[in-house]
Amino acid sequence: QAFLWVTSTLSMAVFRDHFVLEDLVEEMKKQSPALSFGPLQHDGQIAVQGSFPALRVLREFLLLKAKSLSGEDRREGKSHQRPRRKLQEHAGAAEMRNSVQDAPREKQVLVLDTDIYQYMRCFHPRALQGNDVVISGVTEGDITTVCIESAGRKAAAAAQALRAKKTIESCCVELQKILWKERICFQEQSRAEKQRYKQLWERLKPRYPKVLIIPYDTHFDVVGTPADVCGFSEEVKR
């Protein structure tokens, strides 16, 4: 498995009061014919799959739609604010950001593929560090949301948050180009079987120092360069 495609789940509910969602989805399909769209769910969510550049174009299209709605609300002189809801983008790449600043401090949000995020934490931890910023990650299955918040409210702190965001983006893009993943299922799901596999990959680890092992209840994932992943997996299977 190579990290070549992005699967995103978009929440369209924010547009419900202004558009017929089915019509908006049809417009999105015409705008982005290279993308594959799943069915529109009752809660307004829709799954979209395709290359990251194509998804980025779709994102910009939806952001323009959202900004136009914000302009309409201001022109109508509404005294209250609508609840702010963001598009939830589940990505295997990095160029995502929070389009609305809800707090005085500068805040940036990236949505990364969980395997890439874990690999970055293990082998490129400095990419997830920055001066005068707080970086945290919340993992939900295949995606991890990374929040970058400035530690202060000055312009310099905001610049540090943006700099940290770009560093993570750059690292993620480079890892996306070189990483490969293979899943090895446990032949048995007993504790003894899992322990044998763990002992095996611990013995192999010195020979494959840049391979990341992510264990689960029924399998474990091997993440690294194609050469390392193939070599490691073949030795485990033998």
PDB file of C-alpha atoms in Angstrom:
ATOM      1  CA  GLN A   1       0.000   0.000   0.000  1.00  0.00           C
ATOM      2  CA  ALA A   2       1.453   3.323  -1.056  1.00  0.00           C
ATOM      3  CA  PHE A   3       0.232   6.676   0.218  1.00  0.00           C
ATOM      4  CA  LEU A   4      -0.952   7.974  -3.146  1.00  0.00           C
ATOM      5  CA  TRP A   5      -4.648   8.678  -2.552  1.00  0.00           C
ATOM      6  CA  VAL A   6      -6.569  10.800  -0.115  1.00  0.00           C
ATOM      7  CA  THR A   7      -9.902   9.785   1.367  1.00  0.00           C
ATOM      8  CA  SER A   8     -11.842  12.696   2.836  1.00  0.00           C
ATOM      9  CA  THR A   9     -15.126  12.930   4.691  1.00  0.00           C
ATOM     10  CA  LEU A  10     -16.756  16.311   4.198  1.00  0.00           C
ATOM     11  CA  SER A  11     -19.513  17.661   6.425  1.00  0.00           C
ATOM     12  CA  MET A  12     -21.922  19.572   4.213  1.00  0.00           C
ATOM     13  CA  ALA A  13     -24.380  20.365   7.005  1.00  0.00           C
ATOM     14  CA  VAL A  14     -22.999  23.913   7.274  1.00  0.00           C
ATOM     15  CA  PHE A  15     -24.588  24.622   3.864  1.00  0.00           C
ATOM     16  CA  ARG A  16     -27.967  23.085   4.675  1.00  0.00           C
ATOM     17  CA  ASP A  17     -29.727  26.405   5.420  1.00  0.00           C
ATOM     18  CA  HIS A  18     -28.554  27.962   2.156  1.00  0.00           C
ATOM     19  CA  PHE A  19     -28.430  25.222  -0.492  1.00  0.00           C
ATOM     20  CA  VAL A  20     -30.160  22.033  -1.466  1.00  0.00           C
ATOM     21  CA  LEU A  21     -27.320  19.698  -0.533  1.00  0.00           C
ATOM     22  CA  GLU A  22     -28.046  17.266  -3.385  1.00  0.00           C
ATOM     23  CA  ASP A  23     -27.718  20.134  -5.875  1.00  0.00           C
ATOM     24  CA  LEU A  24     -24.505  21.329  -4.223  1.00  0.00           C
ATOM     25  CA  VAL A  25     -23.025  17.818  -4.468  1.00  0.00           C
ATOM     26  CA  GLU A  26     -23.873  17.730  -8.183  1.00  0.00           C
ATOM     27  CA  GLU A  27     -22.090  21.059  -8.583  1.00  0.00           C
ATOM     28  CA  MET A  28     -19.084  19.631  -6.751  1.00  0.00           C
ATOM     29  CA  LYS A  29     -19.004  16.640  -9.097  1.00  0.00           C
ATOM     30  CA  LYS A  30     -18.972  18.951 -12.123  1.00  0.00           C
ATOM     31  CA  GLN A  31     -16.303  21.094 -10.490  1.00  0.00           C
ATOM     32  CA  SER A  32     -14.078  18.073  -9.698  1.00  0.00           C
ATOM     33  CA  PRO A  33     -14.712  15.265 -12.230  1.00  0.00           C
ATOM     34  CA  ALA A  34     -11.472  13.496 -11.243  1.00  0.00           C
ATOM     35  CA  LEU A  35     -12.799  12.784  -7.741  1.00  0.00           C
ATOM     36  CA  SER A  36     -14.958   9.864  -6.659  1.00  0.00           C
ATOM     37  CA  PHE A  37     -17.964  10.779  -4.492  1.00  0.00           C
ATOM     38  CA  GLY A  38     -19.818   8.467  -2.143  1.00  0.00           C
ATOM     39  CA  PRO A  39     -23.513   8.798  -1.284  1.00  0.00           C
ATOM     40  CA  LEU A  40     -24.689  11.842   0.651  1.00  0.00           C
ATOM     41  CA  GLN A  41     -25.603  10.759   4.185  1.00  0.00           C
ATOM     42  CA  HIS A  42     -28.589  11.986   6.198  1.00  0.00           C
ATOM     43  CA  ASP A  43     -26.320  13.955   8.523  1.00  0.00           C
ATOM     44  CA  GLY A  44     -24.817  15.831   5.570  1.00  0.00           C
ATOM     45  CA  GLN A  45     -21.540  13.910   5.382  1.00  0.00           C
ATOM     46  CA  ILE A  46     -20.114  12.638   2.117  1.00  0.00           C
ATOM     47  CA  ALA A  47     -16.958  10.637   1.414  1.00  0.00           C
ATOM     48  CA  VAL A  48     -14.660  11.843  -1.368  1.00  0.00           C
ATOM     49  CA  GLN A  49     -11.609  10.050  -2.765  1.00  0.00           C
ATOM     50  CA  GLY A  50      -8.922  11.127  -5.193  1.00  0.00           C
ATOM     51  CA  SER A  51      -5.533  12.768  -5.512  1.00  0.00           C
ATOM     52  CA  PHE A  52      -4.628  15.435  -3.022  1.00  0.00           C
ATOM     53  CA  PRO A  53      -4.289  18.232  -5.636  1.00  0.00           C
ATOM     54  CA  ALA A  54      -7.829  17.499  -6.847  1.00  0.00           C
ATOM     55  CA  LEU A  55      -9.150  17.525  -3.276  1.00  0.00           C
ATOM     56  CA  ARG A  56      -7.347  20.768  -2.623  1.00  0.00           C
ATOM     57  CA  VAL A  57      -9.152  22.373  -5.573  1.00  0.00           C
ATOM     58  CA  LEU A  58     -12.464  21.119  -4.195  1.00  0.00           C
ATOM     59  CA  ARG A  59     -11.604  22.486  -0.763  1.00  0.00           C
ATOM     60  CA  GLU A  60     -10.909  25.940  -2.191  1.00  0.00           C
ATOM     61  CA  PHE A  61     -14.235  25.798  -4.044  1.00  0.00           C
ATOM     62  CA  LEU A  62     -16.091  25.020  -0.808  1.00  0.00           C
ATOM     63  CA  LEU A  63     -14.192  27.664   1.154  1.00  0.00           C
ATOM     64  CA  LEU A  64     -15.309  30.270  -1.380  1.00  0.00           C
ATOM     65  CA  LYS A  65     -18.883  29.060  -0.930  1.00  0.00           C
ATOM     66  CA  ALA A  66     -18.555  29.341   2.842  1.00  0.00           C
ATOM     67  CA  LYS A  67     -17.015  32.820   2.655  1.00  0.00           C
ATOM     68  CA  SER A  68     -19.838  34.005   0.407  1.00  0.00           C
ATOM     69  CA  LEU A  69     -22.329  32.821   3.026  1.00  0.00           C
ATOM     70  CA  SER A  70     -20.478  34.707   5.738  1.00  0.00           C
ATOM     71  CA  GLY A  71     -20.714  37.830   3.607  1.00  0.00           C
ATOM     72  CA  GLU A  72     -24.430  37.343   3.165  1.00  0.00           C
ATOM     73  CA  ASP A  73     -24.880  37.013   6.918  1.00  0.00           C
ATOM     74  CA  ARG A  74     -23.074  40.297   7.528  1.00  0.00           C
ATOM     75  CA  ARG A  75     -25.097  42.116   4.883  1.00  0.00           C
ATOM     76  CA  GLU A  76     -28.300  40.878   6.459  1.00  0.00           C
ATOM     77  CA  GLY A  77     -27.199  42.546   9.712  1.00  0.00           C
ATOM     78  CA  LYS A  78     -27.604  39.499  11.892  1.00  0.00           C
ATOM     79  CA  SER A  79     -26.854  40.283  15.525  1.00  0.00           C
ATOM     80  CA  HIS A  80     -26.062  36.704  16.441  1.00  0.00           C
ATOM     81  CA  GLN A  81     -23.456  34.385  15.021  1.00  0.00           C
ATOM     82  CA  ARG A  82     -24.194  31.047  13.458  1.00  0.00           C
ATOM     83  CA  PRO A  83     -22.473  28.102  15.124  1.00  0.00           C
ATOM     84  CA  ARG A  84     -19.157  27.716  13.363  1.00  0.00           C
ATOM     85  CA  ARG A  85     -18.699  24.361  11.750  1.00  0.00           C
ATOM     86  CA  LYS A  86     -15.689  23.334   9.756  1.00  0.00           C
ATOM     87  CA  LEU A  87     -15.309  20.887   6.912  1.00  0.00           C
ATOM     88  CA  GLN A  88     -13.792  17.705   8.317  1.00  0.00           C
ATOM     89  CA  GLU A  89     -11.161  16.517   5.888  1.00  0.00           C
ATOM     90  CA  HIS A  90      -9.636  13.035   6.379  1.00  0.00           C
ATOM     91  CA  ALA A  91      -6.330  13.113   4.531  1.00  0.00           C
ATOM     92  CA  GLY A  92      -3.098  11.123   3.786  1.00  0.00           C
ATOM     93  CA  ALA A  93      -1.346  14.437   3.147  1.00  0.00           C
ATOM     94  CA  ALA A  94      -0.789  17.704   4.886  1.00  0.00           C
ATOM     95  CA  GLU A  95      -1.974  20.907   3.226  1.00  0.00           C
ATOM     96  CA  MET A  96      -5.055  21.420   5.393  1.00  0.00           C
ATOM     97  CA  ARG A  97      -5.635  24.408   7.674  1.00  0.00           C
ATOM     98  CA  ASN A  98      -8.246  25.903   9.922  1.00  0.00           C
ATOM     99  CA  SER A  99     -10.049  28.588   7.920  1.00  0.00           C
ATOM    100  CA  VAL A 100     -11.725  30.215  10.934  1.00  0.00           C
ATOM    101  CA  GLN A 101      -9.921  31.543  13.991  1.00  0.00           C
ATOM    102  CA  ASP A 102     -12.227  31.082  16.930  1.00  0.00           C
ATOM    103  CA  ALA A 103      -9.749  32.281  19.537  1.00  0.00           C
ATOM    104  CA  PRO A 104      -7.404  35.271  19.857  1.00  0.00           C
ATOM    105  CA  ARG A 105      -4.406  32.987  19.598  1.00  0.00           C
ATOM    106  CA  GLU A 106      -3.266  31.851  16.189  1.00  0.00           C
ATOM    107  CA  LYS A 107      -4.401  28.299  15.496  1.00  0.00           C
ATOM    108  CA  GLN A 108      -3.598  26.019  12.576  1.00  0.00           C
ATOM    109  CA  VAL A 109      -5.097  22.582  11.934  1.00  0.00           C
ATOM    110  CA  LEU A 110      -3.713  19.809   9.744  1.00  0.00           C
ATOM    111  CA  VAL A 111      -5.312  16.454   9.027  1.00  0.00           C
ATOM    112  CA  LEU A 112      -2.757  13.711   8.378  1.00  0.00           C
ATOM    113  CA  ASP A 113      -2.791  10.041   7.562  1.00  0.00           C
ATOM    114  CA  THR A 114      -2.302   8.317  10.933  1.00  0.00           C
ATOM    115  CA  ASP A 115       0.519   6.064   9.675  1.00  0.00           C
ATOM    116  CA  ILE A 116       2.443   9.055   8.367  1.00  0.00           C
ATOM    117  CA  TYR A 117       1.836  10.932  11.606  1.00  0.00           C
ATOM    118  CA  GLN A 118       3.090   7.983  13.669  1.00  0.00           C
ATOM    119  CA  TYR A 119       6.161   7.624  11.448  1.00  0.00           C
ATOM    120  CA  MET A 120       6.845  11.333  11.794  1.00  0.00           C
ATOM    121  CA  ARG A 121       6.565  11.131  15.585  1.00  0.00           C
ATOM    122  CA  CYS A 122       8.988   8.210  15.695  1.00  0.00           C
ATOM    123  CA  PHE A 123      11.631   9.247  13.186  1.00  0.00           C
ATOM    124  CA  HIS A 124      11.106  12.993  12.632  1.00  0.00           C
ATOM    125  CA  PRO A 125       9.994  14.278  16.042  1.00  0.00           C
ATOM    126  CA  ARG A 126      11.551  17.698  15.501  1.00  0.00           C
ATOM    127  CA  ALA A 127       9.023  18.341  12.737  1.00  0.00           C
ATOM    128  CA  LEU A 128       6.345  18.237  15.430  1.00  0.00           C
ATOM    129  CA  GLN A 129       8.123  20.753  17.634  1.00  0.00           C
ATOM    130  CA  GLY A 130       8.348  24.514  17.376  1.00  0.00           C
ATOM    131  CA  ASN A 131       9.260  27.625  19.323  1.00  0.00           C
ATOM    132  CA  ASP A 132       6.401  29.301  21.187  1.00  0.00           C
ATOM    133  CA  VAL A 133       3.798  26.847  19.866  1.00  0.00           C
ATOM    134  CA  VAL A 134       1.827  23.979  21.346  1.00  0.00           C
ATOM    135  CA  ILE A 135       1.386  21.032  18.969  1.00  0.00           C
ATOM    136  CA  SER A 136      -1.063  18.252  19.788  1.00  0.00           C
ATOM    137  CA  GLY A 137      -2.532  15.353  17.819  1.00  0.00           C
ATOM    138  CA  VAL A 138      -5.843  13.520  18.128  1.00  0.00           C
ATOM    139  CA  THR A 139      -6.041  10.161  16.337  1.00  0.00           C
ATOM    140  CA  GLU A 140      -9.342   8.748  15.095  1.00  0.00           C
ATOM    141  CA  GLY A 141      -8.722   5.603  13.081  1.00  0.00           C
ATOM    142  CA  ASP A 142      -6.934   6.307   9.801  1.00  0.00           C
ATOM    143  CA  ILE A 143      -6.673  10.056  10.346  1.00  0.00           C
ATOM    144  CA  THR A 144      -4.947  12.227  12.921  1.00  0.00           C
ATOM    145  CA  THR A 145      -5.866  15.868  13.478  1.00  0.00           C
ATOM    146  CA  VAL A 146      -2.874  17.986  14.429  1.00  0.00           C
ATOM    147  CA  CYS A 147      -3.532  21.293  16.163  1.00  0.00           C
ATOM    148  CA  ILE A 148      -0.832  23.974  16.219  1.00  0.00           C
ATOM    149  CA  GLU A 149      -1.528  26.852  18.594  1.00  0.00           C
ATOM    150  CA  SER A 150       0.690  29.803  19.328  1.00  0.00           C
ATOM    151  CA  ALA A 151       1.713  30.221  22.932  1.00  0.00           C
ATOM    152  CA  GLY A 152       1.200  33.988  22.783  1.00  0.00           C
ATOM    153  CA  ARG A 153      -0.999  36.533  21.098  1.00  0.00           C
ATOM    154  CA  LYS A 154       1.605  38.663  19.394  1.00  0.00           C
ATOM    155  CA  ALA A 155       2.230  38.712  15.649  1.00  0.00           C
ATOM    156  CA  ALA A 156       5.544  36.923  16.201  1.00  0.00           C
ATOM    157  CA  ALA A 157       3.728  34.038  17.908  1.00  0.00           C
ATOM    158  CA  ALA A 158       1.298  33.796  15.018  1.00  0.00           C
ATOM    159  CA  ALA A 159       4.234  33.616  12.613  1.00  0.00           C
ATOM    160  CA  GLN A 160       5.734  30.778  14.669  1.00  0.00           C
ATOM    161  CA  ALA A 161       2.485  28.799  14.400  1.00  0.00           C
ATOM    162  CA  LEU A 162       2.422  29.274  10.647  1.00  0.00           C
ATOM    163  CA  ARG A 163       6.091  28.290  10.390  1.00  0.00           C
ATOM    164  CA  ALA A 164       5.456  25.121  12.410  1.00  0.00           C
ATOM    165  CA  LYS A 165       2.505  24.264  10.173  1.00  0.00           C
ATOM    166  CA  LYS A 166       4.615  24.602   7.029  1.00  0.00           C
ATOM    167  CA  THR A 167       7.348  22.433   8.553  1.00  0.00           C
ATOM    168  CA  ILE A 168       4.883  19.639   9.273  1.00  0.00           C
ATOM    169  CA  GLU A 169       3.359  19.980   5.810  1.00  0.00           C
ATOM    170  CA  SER A 170       6.758  19.744   4.142  1.00  0.00           C
ATOM    171  CA  CYS A 171       7.772  16.692   6.167  1.00  0.00           C
ATOM    172  CA  CYS A 172       4.452  14.978   5.482  1.00  0.00           C
ATOM    173  CA  VAL A 173       4.685  15.555   1.737  1.00  0.00           C
ATOM    174  CA  GLU A 174       8.200  14.101   1.640  1.00  0.00           C
ATOM    175  CA  LEU A 175       7.160  11.056   3.675  1.00  0.00           C
ATOM    176  CA  GLN A 176       4.157  10.530   1.455  1.00  0.00           C
ATOM    177  CA  LYS A 177       6.512  10.180  -1.513  1.00  0.00           C
ATOM    178  CA  ILE A 178       8.720   7.495   0.027  1.00  0.00           C
ATOM    179  CA  LEU A 179       6.652   5.495   2.533  1.00  0.00           C
ATOM    180  CA  TRP A 180       5.061   2.133   1.952  1.00  0.00           C
ATOM    181  CA  LYS A 181       2.911  -0.003   4.210  1.00  0.00           C
ATOM    182  CA  GLU A 182       2.258  -3.715   4.439  1.00  0.00           C
ATOM    183  CA  ARG A 183      -0.173  -5.433   6.784  1.00  0.00           C
ATOM    184  CA  ILE A 184       0.712  -8.810   8.306  1.00  0.00           C
ATOM    185  CA  CYS A 185      -2.170 -10.629   9.969  1.00  0.00           C
ATOM    186  CA  PHE A 186      -1.685 -12.874  12.981  1.00  0.00           C
ATOM    187  CA  GLN A 187      -2.181 -16.532  12.125  1.00  0.00           C
ATOM    188  CA  GLU A 188      -3.686 -16.899  15.557  1.00  0.00           C
ATOM    189  CA  GLN A 189      -5.041 -14.252  17.902  1.00  0.00           C
ATOM    190  CA  SER A 190      -3.762 -15.761  21.113  1.00  0.00           C
ATOM    191  CA  ARG A 191      -1.530 -13.820  23.468  1.00  0.00           C
ATOM    192  CA  ALA A 192       1.283 -16.320  22.916  1.00  0.00           C
ATOM    193  CA  GLU A 193       1.120 -15.865  19.135  1.00  0.00           C
ATOM    194  CA  LYS A 194       1.257 -12.081  19.452  1.00  0.00           C
ATOM    195  CA  GLN A 195       4.174 -12.365  21.818  1.00  0.00           C
ATOM    196  CA  ARG A 196       6.099 -14.525  19.342  1.00  0.00           C
ATOM    197  CA  TYR A 197       5.593 -11.930  16.620  1.00  0.00           C
ATOM    198  CA  LYS A 198       6.699  -9.176  18.975  1.00  0.00           C
ATOM    199  CA  GLN A 199       9.876 -11.063  19.864  1.00  0.00           C
ATOM    200  CA  LEU A 200      10.539 -11.648  16.184  1.00  0.00           C
ATOM    201  CA  TRP A 201      10.249  -8.017  15.127  1.00  0.00           C
ATOM    202  CA  GLU A 202      12.349  -6.963  18.123  1.00  0.00           C
ATOM    203  CA  ARG A 203      15.133  -9.223  16.812  1.00  0.00           C
ATOM    204  CA  LEU A 204      14.771  -7.793  13.311  1.00  0.00           C
ATOM    205  CA  LYS A 205      14.561  -4.179  14.394  1.00  0.00           C
ATOM    206  CA  PRO A 206      18.344  -3.514  14.529  1.00  0.00           C
ATOM    207  CA  ARG A 207      18.585  -4.597  10.882  1.00  0.00           C
ATOM    208  CA  TYR A 208      15.689  -2.334   9.868  1.00  0.00           C
ATOM    209  CA  PRO A 209      16.070   0.726  12.113  1.00  0.00           C
ATOM    210  CA  LYS A 210      13.834   2.929   9.932  1.00  0.00           C
ATOM    211  CA  VAL A 211      10.860   0.553   9.936  1.00  0.00           C
ATOM    212  CA  LEU A 212       7.882   1.417  12.115  1.00  0.00           C
ATOM    213  CA  ILE A 213       5.797  -1.424  13.546  1.00  0.00           C
ATOM    214  CA  ILE A 214       2.217  -0.550  14.543  1.00  0.00           C
ATOM    215  CA  PRO A 215       0.545  -3.459  16.393  1.00  0.00           C
ATOM    216  CA  TYR A 216      -3.207  -4.105  16.500  1.00  0.00           C
ATOM    217  CA  ASP A 217      -5.354  -6.900  17.937  1.00  0.00           C
ATOM    218  CA  THR A 218      -5.553  -8.901  14.699  1.00  0.00           C
ATOM    219  CA  HIS A 219      -2.508  -7.736  12.732  1.00  0.00           C
ATOM    220  CA  PHE A 220       0.412  -5.356  12.655  1.00  0.00           C
ATOM    221  CA  ASP A 221       1.366  -2.785  10.049  1.00  0.00           C
ATOM    222  CA  VAL A 222       4.894  -2.328   8.739  1.00  0.00           C
ATOM    223  CA  VAL A 223       5.659   1.229   7.569  1.00  0.00           C
ATOM    224  CA  GLY A 224       8.860   2.371   5.897  1.00  0.00           C
ATOM    225  CA  THR A 225      10.571   2.604   2.530  1.00  0.00           C
ATOM    226  CA  PRO A 226       9.557  -0.064  -0.011  1.00  0.00           C
ATOM    227  CA  ALA A 227      12.919  -1.844   0.279  1.00  0.00           C
ATOM    228  CA  ASP A 228      12.814  -1.955   4.087  1.00  0.00           C
ATOM    229  CA  VAL A 229       9.159  -2.985   4.252  1.00  0.00           C
ATOM    230  CA  CYS A 230       9.604  -5.772   1.714  1.00  0.00           C
ATOM    231  CA  GLY A 231      12.789  -7.069   3.366  1.00  0.00           C
ATOM    232  CA  PHE A 232      11.293  -6.980   6.854  1.00  0.00           C
ATOM    233  CA  SER A 233       8.006  -8.583   5.799  1.00  0.00           C
ATOM    234  CA  GLU A 234       9.707 -11.390   3.893  1.00  0.00           C
ATOM    235  CA  GLU A 235      11.837 -12.270   6.898  1.00  0.00           C
ATOM    236  CA  VAL A 236       8.801 -12.296   9.185  1.00  0.00           C
ATOM    237  CA  LYS A 237       6.866 -14.542   6.820  1.00  0.00           C
ATOM    238  CA  ARG A 238       9.780 -16.964   6.525  1.00  0.00           C
TER     239      ARG A 238
END
